[in-house]
XYZ file of C-alpha atoms in Angstrom:
211
model
C 98.376 94.748 74.935
C 101.564 96.734 75.115
C 104.835 95.579 76.609
C 108.299 96.880 77.377
C 111.496 95.405 78.733
C 112.470 97.114 81.995
C 115.573 94.927 82.339
C 116.955 92.511 79.764
C 120.076 90.381 79.475
C 121.206 90.704 83.073
C 119.708 87.535 84.603
C 118.358 84.062 83.819
C 115.396 84.748 86.129
C 112.607 86.694 84.411
C 109.783 88.564 86.095
C 106.661 89.023 83.997
C 104.785 91.956 85.502
C 101.169 92.502 84.440
C 100.182 96.001 85.513
C 96.781 97.309 86.511
C 94.280 99.160 84.325
C 95.374 102.656 83.319
C 98.855 102.227 84.774
C 102.386 102.690 83.473
C 105.814 101.568 84.663
C 105.703 104.490 87.122
C 103.747 102.200 89.460
C 106.866 100.088 89.938
C 109.560 102.710 89.300
C 111.268 102.194 92.669
C 111.368 98.418 92.150
C 112.843 98.917 88.689
C 115.450 101.349 90.044
C 116.541 98.901 92.745
C 116.773 96.094 90.191
C 118.981 98.247 87.962
C 121.477 98.270 90.832
C 121.136 94.681 92.041
C 120.611 93.093 88.592
C 118.733 90.201 90.205
C 116.099 89.865 87.485
C 115.183 90.606 83.931
C 111.748 92.229 83.846
C 109.091 92.396 81.141
C 106.202 94.798 81.758
C 102.712 94.364 80.243
C 100.142 97.179 80.301
C 97.360 98.945 78.346
C 94.859 96.173 77.676
C 92.851 97.777 74.872
C 94.161 94.921 72.747
C 94.134 91.582 74.572
C 96.569 89.601 72.403
C 99.888 88.617 73.944
C 103.020 89.287 71.861
C 105.094 86.340 70.692
C 108.329 86.370 72.696
C 111.054 83.752 73.016
C 111.575 82.925 76.695
C 113.876 79.941 76.147
C 116.924 81.693 77.652
C 115.343 81.809 81.125
C 115.797 79.207 83.844
C 113.036 80.735 85.980
C 109.978 82.785 85.053
C 107.945 84.415 87.816
C 104.580 86.030 87.182
C 103.654 89.031 89.327
C 100.257 90.488 88.466
C 98.347 93.400 89.951
C 94.641 94.239 89.798
C 93.235 93.680 86.282
C 96.647 92.302 85.349
C 95.767 89.159 87.320
C 92.977 88.397 84.874
C 94.873 89.556 81.787
C 97.708 87.169 82.632
C 95.252 84.242 82.472
C 96.039 83.625 78.815
C 99.696 82.835 79.549
C 100.701 79.322 78.561
C 104.211 79.113 79.962
C 105.950 76.888 82.505
C 105.991 79.438 85.328
C 108.180 78.985 88.380
C 105.860 81.004 90.614
C 102.654 83.020 90.264
C 101.958 85.948 92.585
C 98.792 88.074 92.541
C 98.152 91.483 94.077
C 94.734 93.043 94.700
C 92.814 91.342 91.937
C 91.244 88.016 91.008
C 90.946 85.718 88.032
C 87.254 86.606 87.800
C 87.381 90.402 88.049
C 83.840 91.370 87.029
C 81.917 89.149 89.375
C 79.589 89.874 92.296
C 81.142 87.187 94.520
C 84.733 87.074 93.275
C 85.649 90.563 92.101
C 84.015 93.879 91.247
C 80.214 93.844 91.133
C 79.133 93.980 87.443
C 76.819 96.933 88.134
C 79.682 98.884 89.734
C 81.958 98.067 86.797
C 79.358 99.189 84.263
C 78.706 102.396 86.179
C 82.446 103.060 86.213
C 82.553 102.757 82.427
C 79.568 105.035 81.959
C 80.709 107.753 84.340
C 84.454 107.762 83.660
C 85.850 111.116 82.505
C 88.714 113.543 82.969
C 86.925 114.787 86.102
C 86.672 111.341 87.702
C 90.292 110.396 86.992
C 91.664 112.142 90.132
C 88.982 110.436 92.212
C 90.150 107.046 91.004
C 93.752 107.916 91.749
C 92.722 108.786 95.295
C 90.771 105.539 95.646
C 93.648 103.480 94.343
C 96.336 105.281 96.335
C 98.462 106.008 93.266
C 98.245 108.361 90.276
C 96.715 106.785 87.190
C 98.118 107.502 83.732
C 96.971 111.049 82.939
C 98.913 111.164 79.663
C 96.190 109.116 77.962
C 92.747 110.592 77.198
C 89.973 109.511 79.538
C 88.133 108.073 76.534
C 91.061 105.736 75.891
C 91.129 104.573 79.507
C 87.394 104.014 79.263
C 87.929 101.882 76.147
C 90.468 99.826 78.055
C 87.814 99.042 80.680
C 85.427 97.961 77.931
C 88.100 95.789 76.289
C 88.772 93.985 79.576
C 85.033 93.451 80.012
C 84.880 91.801 76.598
C 87.669 89.298 77.277
C 86.769 85.679 77.831
C 89.755 84.074 79.543
C 89.792 81.036 81.864
C 88.581 82.160 85.301
C 89.872 79.321 87.471
C 93.619 79.836 87.286
C 95.461 79.076 90.518
C 98.298 81.145 91.984
C 100.994 80.302 94.495
C 100.413 83.438 96.558
C 97.768 86.165 96.631
C 98.276 89.486 98.389
C 95.024 91.133 99.515
C 94.893 94.815 100.497
C 92.586 95.220 103.483
C 91.711 98.837 102.558
C 91.038 98.076 98.900
C 88.179 100.175 97.473
C 88.443 98.695 93.971
C 88.410 94.941 94.569
C 86.592 94.482 97.896
C 88.578 92.475 100.411
C 85.679 90.060 100.898
C 85.422 89.128 97.218
C 89.181 88.680 96.949
C 89.127 86.362 99.951
C 86.227 84.423 98.467
C 88.152 83.845 95.248
C 91.605 83.139 96.647
C 90.390 80.761 99.349
C 90.047 78.192 96.574
C 92.585 79.484 94.028
C 95.745 80.340 96.003
C 98.100 78.172 98.022
C 98.846 81.121 100.307
C 97.094 84.410 101.158
C 98.841 87.435 102.672
C 96.944 90.484 103.911
C 98.403 93.964 103.505
C 97.519 97.172 105.362
C 97.128 99.105 102.130
C 94.770 100.626 99.606
C 94.516 99.082 96.136
C 98.070 100.174 95.270
C 100.399 97.941 97.338
C 103.924 98.373 96.005
C 104.930 101.220 98.296
C 105.206 98.493 100.955
C 108.090 96.809 99.096
C 111.595 97.992 98.267
C 112.511 95.341 95.673
C 111.241 92.447 93.576
C 113.293 90.148 95.781
C 111.424 91.337 98.872
C 108.115 90.472 97.194
C 109.356 87.001 96.263
C 110.753 86.377 99.736
C 107.516 87.398 101.439
C 105.473 85.247 99.046
C 107.652 82.239 99.851
C 107.931 82.573 103.643
């Protein structure tokens, strides 16, 4: 997978953000901009899951490490073996290709087979945010296949799970089914699959997850 530092050397509290499939840092641009002013957190962004391997990074300088994961990023973060202060999930599950706990396998396979430049705008509309149109559709399709081929632990627990009630990617019912036994706290959002327009800062997300 790819990664980039969105803020580094300004805080002892690190946010690890695992983005959704086909997304870039644009999905959290307003959160990044606010953090550039407030300097509350360092932030490391993971995306593009064609390659599943995590990079080797020294996190010893941080007193706190918070995981925030969205959509397929929830599952892709499962391989983390770090002492995390808090784990927060948005609109995804730890078992993403699963009839009862995520996206129905038949729907996922059909998505792979039918994905093209023509269907990309349809997905953006479904999600509620523009997907990365700088990458060829074939590459995005390969990312879906790569995620399908991963074999990570599927019973990871989180401190808080945000569920979007209008989600057309991960059905609300399957998210609830998963998080009822894997999250200490569940918060429902009046949103499509993309939820971050409801928040103005990382701190607001952390505060809502805690309260």
